[in-house]
Amino acid sequence: MKLTKKILLTLTLLLFMKPTFANIENFQKLQNMAQKGDASAQNKLGDAYYDGESIPQNYVSAFEWFSKAAAQGLATAQYSFGVMYANGEGTRQNYTKAFEWYTKAAVQGLAPAQYSLGLMYSYGDGVTKSDAKAFEWFSKASDQGFALAQHNLGMMYAYGEGVTKSDAKSFEWYSKAANQGYAPSQHNLGVRYEKGKDVIKSDVKAFEWYSKAATQGYVPSQNNLASMYEAGQGVTKSDVKAFEWYSRAAAQGEAVAQYNIGRMYEAGQGVTKSDVKAFEWYSRAAVQGHAFGAI
């Protein structure tokens, strides 16, 4: 398994407090301050144009104001400026420029920028690929409690990428991210407990962690939770609950869950038997290449 590339580039500016304007007068005051060179005001104006919550969204204007604040050394603006280059928002996509601005913010200690540098080193975007460098920057962000970086450290330890493989260290970092509510890490802990990998096997613990991730909409956990309900593994057996969780995963396009919904309709398991519904769900799974769904 490789690191997830888009995981931060869509979180981006949501990590910081955004301005809201009760009236046009407040906006004009902020604009006047920004035009006079106030870096904080320039950054807030960039946020406002980027989000488009209080004023019409305008990526070009956001890019312009972030540029001004970034040039004055404001780390949050440097990071946001890098995000816009990485995403091609308000300007042409340019990973080299994104890397440059992420670096400026990262050396000032901004965790999201440090994490973003880790991603760029992982994929060789805007810089020569280096798992060792990726590990270094993920570590810096992780030490500040940044959950996404902690998850990626867990992955790197799990697969020996940029660091000596260590299931124990992997579990440690997954746990830190999971305890902050990060669903992919919660799911991975569930897998560890279910398989008894570098931890005492516990179906109850596996069920617990799958549940946490599943309730956040994390599809792999929804499917696994359904499977545990169906088997009575770590929880009292319930075909109705199994059908419910397979349905949630299937609705998000998970082929295995779609097949399982078809199977349950065919057998009348946890739901009223329906060959028509079974065929419908088997077909959806088959379209995605699920072998059994195509039978």
Coordinates of C-alpha atoms in Angstrom, one line a residue:
M1 CA 0.0 0.0 0.0
K2 CA 1.3 3.4 -0.9
L3 CA 0.7 6.8 0.7
T4 CA -2.5 8.6 -0.3
K5 CA -1.6 11.5 -2.5
K6 CA -4.7 13.7 -2.4
I7 CA -5.3 13.4 1.3
L8 CA -4.1 16.9 2.2
L9 CA -4.5 18.8 -1.0
T10 CA -8.2 18.8 -0.4
L11 CA -8.0 19.6 3.3
T12 CA -5.8 22.6 2.6
L13 CA -7.1 25.9 3.9
L14 CA -9.8 24.4 6.1
L15 CA -7.2 23.8 8.7
F16 CA -7.1 27.5 9.6
M17 CA -9.6 29.9 11.1
K18 CA -11.5 31.7 8.3
P19 CA -12.9 35.2 8.4
T20 CA -16.6 35.9 8.2
F21 CA -17.9 39.4 7.5
A22 CA -21.1 40.5 9.2
N23 CA -21.4 43.4 6.7
I24 CA -19.6 45.0 3.8
E25 CA -18.1 47.6 6.2
N26 CA -16.0 44.9 7.9
F27 CA -14.9 43.6 4.6
Q28 CA -13.9 47.0 3.4
K29 CA -11.8 47.6 6.6
L30 CA -10.0 44.3 6.0
Q31 CA -9.4 45.2 2.4
N32 CA -8.0 48.6 3.4
M33 CA -5.6 47.0 5.9
A34 CA -4.5 44.5 3.2
Q35 CA -3.9 47.2 0.7
K36 CA -1.7 49.0 3.2
G37 CA 0.5 46.0 3.5
D38 CA -0.8 44.2 6.6
A39 CA 0.2 40.6 6.0
S40 CA -2.4 39.1 8.3
A41 CA -5.2 41.1 6.6
Q42 CA -3.8 40.0 3.2
N43 CA -3.9 36.4 4.3
K44 CA -7.5 36.7 5.7
L45 CA -8.6 38.3 2.4
G46 CA -7.0 35.4 0.5
D47 CA -8.9 33.0 2.7
A48 CA -12.2 34.8 2.1
Y49 CA -11.7 34.7 -1.7
Y50 CA -10.6 31.1 -1.6
D51 CA -13.6 29.9 0.5
G52 CA -16.2 32.1 -1.1
E53 CA -18.4 31.9 2.0
S54 CA -18.8 35.6 2.7
I55 CA -17.9 36.9 -0.7
P56 CA -18.0 35.4 -4.2
Q57 CA -15.3 32.8 -4.6
N58 CA -12.4 34.0 -6.7
Y59 CA -9.3 31.9 -6.9
V60 CA -7.4 34.5 -8.9
S61 CA -7.9 37.1 -6.2
A62 CA -7.1 34.5 -3.5
F63 CA -3.9 33.7 -5.2
E64 CA -3.0 37.4 -5.5
W65 CA -3.5 38.1 -1.8
F66 CA -1.8 35.0 -0.6
S67 CA 1.1 36.0 -2.8
K68 CA 1.4 39.3 -1.0
A69 CA 1.2 37.8 2.5
A70 CA 3.6 35.0 1.6
A71 CA 6.2 37.4 0.3
Q72 CA 6.2 39.0 3.7
G73 CA 7.1 35.7 5.3
L74 CA 3.7 34.7 6.8
A75 CA 3.9 30.9 7.1
T76 CA 0.1 30.2 6.7
A77 CA 0.0 32.3 3.5
Q78 CA 3.1 30.6 2.2
Y79 CA 1.4 27.2 2.7
S80 CA -1.9 28.4 1.1
F81 CA 0.1 29.8 -1.8
G82 CA 1.8 26.4 -2.2
V83 CA -1.6 24.7 -2.1
M84 CA -2.9 26.8 -4.9
Y85 CA 0.2 26.0 -7.1
A86 CA -0.2 22.3 -6.3
N87 CA -3.9 22.3 -7.2
G88 CA -3.7 24.7 -10.1
E89 CA -6.2 27.1 -8.5
G90 CA -6.0 30.7 -9.6
T91 CA -2.8 29.8 -11.5
R92 CA -1.3 27.1 -13.7
Q93 CA -0.4 24.0 -11.7
N94 CA 3.2 24.0 -10.8
Y95 CA 4.6 21.4 -8.4
T96 CA 8.0 23.0 -8.4
K97 CA 6.5 26.3 -7.1
A98 CA 4.3 24.4 -4.7
F99 CA 7.4 22.7 -3.3
E100 CA 9.2 26.0 -3.0
W101 CA 6.4 27.6 -0.9
Y102 CA 5.7 24.6 1.2
T103 CA 9.4 24.6 2.1
K104 CA 9.3 28.2 3.2
A105 CA 6.3 27.5 5.5
A106 CA 7.7 24.1 6.7
V107 CA 11.0 25.5 7.9
Q108 CA 9.0 27.9 10.0
G109 CA 7.4 24.8 11.7
L110 CA 4.0 24.8 10.0
A111 CA 2.8 21.2 10.3
P112 CA 0.5 21.1 7.3
A113 CA 3.4 22.4 5.1
Q114 CA 5.7 19.8 6.6
Y115 CA 3.2 17.1 5.8
S116 CA 2.8 18.4 2.2
L117 CA 6.6 18.3 1.7
G118 CA 6.4 14.7 2.8
L119 CA 3.8 13.9 0.2
M120 CA 5.8 15.6 -2.5
Y121 CA 9.0 13.7 -1.6
S122 CA 6.9 10.5 -1.6
Y123 CA 5.7 11.0 -5.1
G124 CA 8.5 13.0 -6.6
D125 CA 6.2 15.9 -7.4
G126 CA 8.3 19.1 -7.9
V127 CA 11.3 17.3 -6.4
T128 CA 13.3 14.1 -6.8
K129 CA 11.5 11.3 -5.1
S130 CA 13.0 10.3 -1.7
D131 CA 11.3 8.1 0.9
A132 CA 13.9 9.1 3.4
K133 CA 13.1 12.8 3.0
A134 CA 9.4 12.0 3.1
F135 CA 9.9 10.2 6.3
E136 CA 11.9 13.1 7.7
W137 CA 9.1 15.7 7.0
F138 CA 6.3 13.4 8.1
S139 CA 8.2 12.9 11.3
K140 CA 8.4 16.7 11.9
A141 CA 4.7 17.1 11.4
S142 CA 3.9 14.0 13.4
D143 CA 5.8 15.3 16.4
Q144 CA 3.4 18.3 16.4
G145 CA 0.5 15.9 16.5
F146 CA -0.6 16.2 12.9
A147 CA -2.8 13.1 12.4
L148 CA -2.4 12.7 8.7
A149 CA 1.4 12.7 9.0
Q150 CA 1.2 10.2 11.9
H151 CA -0.9 7.9 9.7
N152 CA 1.7 8.1 6.9
L153 CA 4.5 7.4 9.3
G154 CA 2.5 4.3 10.3
M155 CA 2.4 3.2 6.7
M156 CA 6.1 3.9 6.1
Y157 CA 7.0 1.8 9.1
A158 CA 4.6 -0.9 8.0
Y159 CA 6.2 -1.2 4.5
G160 CA 9.8 -0.2 5.3
E161 CA 9.7 2.8 3.1
G162 CA 12.3 5.4 4.1
V163 CA 12.9 3.6 7.4
T164 CA 13.5 0.1 8.7
K165 CA 10.3 -1.9 8.7
S166 CA 8.7 -2.1 12.2
D167 CA 5.2 -3.3 12.9
A168 CA 5.5 -2.1 16.5
K169 CA 6.3 1.4 15.4
S170 CA 3.6 1.3 12.7
F171 CA 1.1 0.3 15.3
E172 CA 2.3 3.1 17.6
W173 CA 1.8 5.8 15.0
Y174 CA -1.5 4.5 13.7
S175 CA -2.7 4.6 17.3
K176 CA -1.8 8.2 17.7
A177 CA -3.6 9.2 14.6
A178 CA -6.6 6.9 15.4
N179 CA -7.0 8.4 18.8
Q180 CA -7.4 11.8 17.1
G181 CA -10.2 10.4 15.1
Y182 CA -8.5 9.8 11.8
A183 CA -10.6 7.1 10.1
P184 CA -7.9 5.3 7.9
S185 CA -5.8 4.8 11.0
Q186 CA -8.7 3.5 13.0
H187 CA -9.4 1.1 10.2
N188 CA -5.8 -0.1 10.1
L189 CA -5.9 -0.7 13.9
G190 CA -9.0 -2.8 13.3
V191 CA -7.2 -4.9 10.7
R192 CA -4.3 -5.3 13.1
Y193 CA -6.5 -6.5 15.9
E194 CA -8.5 -8.8 13.7
K195 CA -5.4 -10.5 12.3
G196 CA -3.4 -10.3 15.6
K197 CA -0.5 -8.6 13.8
D198 CA 2.0 -7.4 16.3
V199 CA -0.8 -7.2 18.9
I200 CA -2.9 -9.7 20.8
K201 CA -5.7 -10.8 18.5
S202 CA -9.0 -9.3 19.6
D203 CA -12.2 -9.4 17.5
V204 CA -13.8 -7.1 20.1
K205 CA -11.1 -4.5 19.6
A206 CA -11.2 -4.9 15.8
F207 CA -15.0 -4.3 15.9
E208 CA -14.5 -1.3 18.1
W209 CA -12.0 0.4 15.7
Y210 CA -13.9 -0.6 12.6
S211 CA -17.0 1.0 14.2
K212 CA -15.2 4.3 14.8
A213 CA -14.1 4.5 11.2
A214 CA -17.3 3.2 9.7
T215 CA -19.4 5.9 11.5
Q216 CA -17.2 8.5 9.8
G217 CA -18.2 7.0 6.4
Y218 CA -15.0 5.1 5.8
V219 CA -16.0 2.5 3.2
P220 CA -13.5 -0.3 4.0
S221 CA -14.5 -0.2 7.7
Q222 CA -18.2 -0.2 6.8
N223 CA -17.7 -3.4 4.7
N224 CA -15.6 -5.1 7.5
L225 CA -18.1 -4.1 10.2
A226 CA -20.9 -5.7 8.1
S227 CA -18.8 -8.8 7.8
M228 CA -18.3 -9.0 11.6
Y229 CA -22.0 -8.6 12.2
E230 CA -22.8 -11.3 9.7
A231 CA -20.3 -13.7 11.2
G232 CA -21.0 -12.8 14.9
Q233 CA -17.3 -11.9 15.1
G234 CA -16.6 -9.6 18.1
V235 CA -20.3 -8.7 18.3
T236 CA -23.6 -10.5 18.6
K237 CA -24.5 -11.9 15.1
S238 CA -27.1 -9.7 13.3
D239 CA -28.0 -10.1 9.6
V240 CA -30.0 -7.0 9.8
K241 CA -27.0 -5.0 11.0
A242 CA -24.8 -6.7 8.4
F243 CA -27.2 -5.7 5.6
E244 CA -27.3 -2.1 7.0
W245 CA -23.5 -1.7 6.9
Y246 CA -23.1 -3.5 3.6
S247 CA -25.7 -1.1 2.2
R248 CA -23.8 2.0 3.4
A249 CA -20.6 0.8 1.8
A250 CA -22.4 -0.3 -1.4
A251 CA -24.1 3.1 -1.7
Q252 CA -20.5 4.6 -1.9
G253 CA -19.6 2.3 -4.8
E254 CA -17.8 -0.5 -2.9
A255 CA -18.0 -3.6 -5.2
V256 CA -17.5 -6.2 -2.5
A257 CA -20.3 -4.7 -0.5
Q258 CA -22.5 -4.5 -3.6
Y259 CA -21.9 -8.2 -4.2
N260 CA -22.7 -9.0 -0.6
I261 CA -26.0 -7.0 -0.8
G262 CA -26.9 -9.1 -3.8
R263 CA -26.1 -12.2 -1.9
M264 CA -28.3 -11.2 1.0
Y265 CA -31.2 -10.3 -1.2
E266 CA -30.9 -13.7 -3.0
A267 CA -30.9 -15.6 0.3
G268 CA -33.4 -13.3 2.1
Q269 CA -30.8 -12.8 4.8
G270 CA -31.4 -9.7 6.9
V271 CA -33.8 -8.4 4.3
T272 CA -36.9 -9.6 2.4
K273 CA -35.8 -12.0 -0.4
S274 CA -35.8 -10.4 -3.9
D275 CA -34.2 -12.0 -6.9
V276 CA -34.7 -8.7 -8.8
K277 CA -32.8 -6.7 -6.2
A278 CA -30.2 -9.4 -6.0
F279 CA -29.6 -9.2 -9.8
E280 CA -29.5 -5.4 -9.6
W281 CA -26.7 -5.4 -7.0
Y282 CA -24.8 -8.3 -8.6
S283 CA -24.8 -6.3 -11.8
R284 CA -23.4 -3.2 -10.1
A285 CA -20.6 -5.2 -8.6
A286 CA -20.0 -6.9 -11.9
V287 CA -19.7 -3.6 -13.8
Q288 CA -16.8 -2.8 -11.4
G289 CA -15.1 -6.0 -12.2
H290 CA -16.2 -8.1 -9.2
A291 CA -15.8 -11.7 -10.4
F292 CA -18.5 -13.3 -8.4
G293 CA -21.0 -10.5 -9.2
A294 CA -20.5 -11.5 -12.9
I295 CA -21.5 -15.1 -12.4

